[in-house]
Amino acid sequence: MALVALLVLAALCTGLCVLIVSNEWLLGREKEHKQRQARRRLGVLGEVEQRQGLLAPALERMPFVGKRLKLKQKKRLAASFERDLPACLEVVALGMQAGMGFDQAFALYTERFRTPLARYCQESLAIWQKGLISREEGMRQLAERIATPSFRHFSSSVLRALRFGAPLTQLLMDLAQEARKEYRAKREELVAKAPVKMLLPTGALILPAMLLLVMGPIILDLIRKMG
């Protein structure tokens, strides 16, 4: 009896140790994932991301993988533009509310944020601040590069307000709320489509295993009776 109790105690201790180790491993993985996301938002790439960036040109030259990879990168970049646009509009609105001009408030966002949207805006802002093109042409070219409906609406609204001298602060705040609602609606739509996308792997992988589990004993019993 003492030996059995000792074995049970050892098994419980082993299970507890495995549970603690697995929990710590999961927490470490979650923390690493959050740090990677934070580095990606700030534009700081680690070694893995740098290797992926080096491998991207080689993958893009492949016939089928390259086209799919480019399409996936384009969708990911457009999603990041839509996600970061409300923050851009709010920063520009707050800067103009503090007494800055539009270009100064726009430059404030590009200097304080390190996102793809901020990088695109900084490149276009530098071009029209140097006098190479006008602000209207620069905003139109920027809207064509970003190519999202929300940014096109922002560009046309800003150009119209600057042309007629309309106040921009409240307009930008309203556009920020509208862009945030539109982005949230698209994310909710993707979440709603997830169960439909899971039907194919469920039917292809789980259903045969369940049929085999249910029908297996019956088939074996029939084979035994026939033999």
Tab-separated table of N, CA and C in Angstrom, residues 1-13:
chain	number	residue	atom	x	y	z
A	1	MET	N	0.825	-1.208	0.000
A	1	MET	CA	0.000	0.000	0.000
A	1	MET	C	0.863	1.263	0.000
A	2	ALA	N	1.935	1.235	0.760
A	2	ALA	CA	2.826	2.388	0.812
A	2	ALA	C	3.474	2.629	-0.543
A	3	LEU	N	3.832	1.502	-1.244
A	3	LEU	CA	4.436	1.649	-2.556
A	3	LEU	C	3.448	2.240	-3.560
A	4	VAL	N	2.184	1.786	-3.483
A	4	VAL	CA	1.157	2.318	-4.380
A	4	VAL	C	0.931	3.808	-4.125
A	5	ALA	N	0.868	4.180	-2.837
A	5	ALA	CA	0.677	5.593	-2.496
A	5	ALA	C	1.847	6.438	-2.978
A	6	LEU	N	3.079	5.871	-2.873
A	6	LEU	CA	4.254	6.599	-3.328
A	6	LEU	C	4.234	6.792	-4.850
A	7	LEU	N	3.817	5.727	-5.570
A	7	LEU	CA	3.721	5.832	-7.023
A	7	LEU	C	2.671	6.853	-7.452
A	8	VAL	N	1.521	6.845	-6.745
A	8	VAL	CA	0.472	7.825	-7.056
A	8	VAL	C	0.960	9.237	-6.798
A	9	LEU	N	1.670	9.437	-5.676
A	9	LEU	CA	2.204	10.753	-5.349
A	9	LEU	C	3.232	11.205	-6.384
A	10	ALA	N	4.077	10.245	-6.821
A	10	ALA	CA	5.072	10.591	-7.831
A	10	ALA	C	4.416	10.963	-9.150
A	11	ALA	N	3.338	10.225	-9.505
A	11	ALA	CA	2.625	10.537	-10.736
A	11	ALA	C	1.969	11.908	-10.660
A	12	LEU	N	1.376	12.239	-9.505
A	12	LEU	CA	0.763	13.553	-9.341
A	12	LEU	C	1.796	14.670	-9.422
A	13	CYS	N	2.950	14.439	-8.784
A	13	CYS	CA	4.009	15.457	-8.849
A	13	CYS	C	4.524	15.635	-10.270
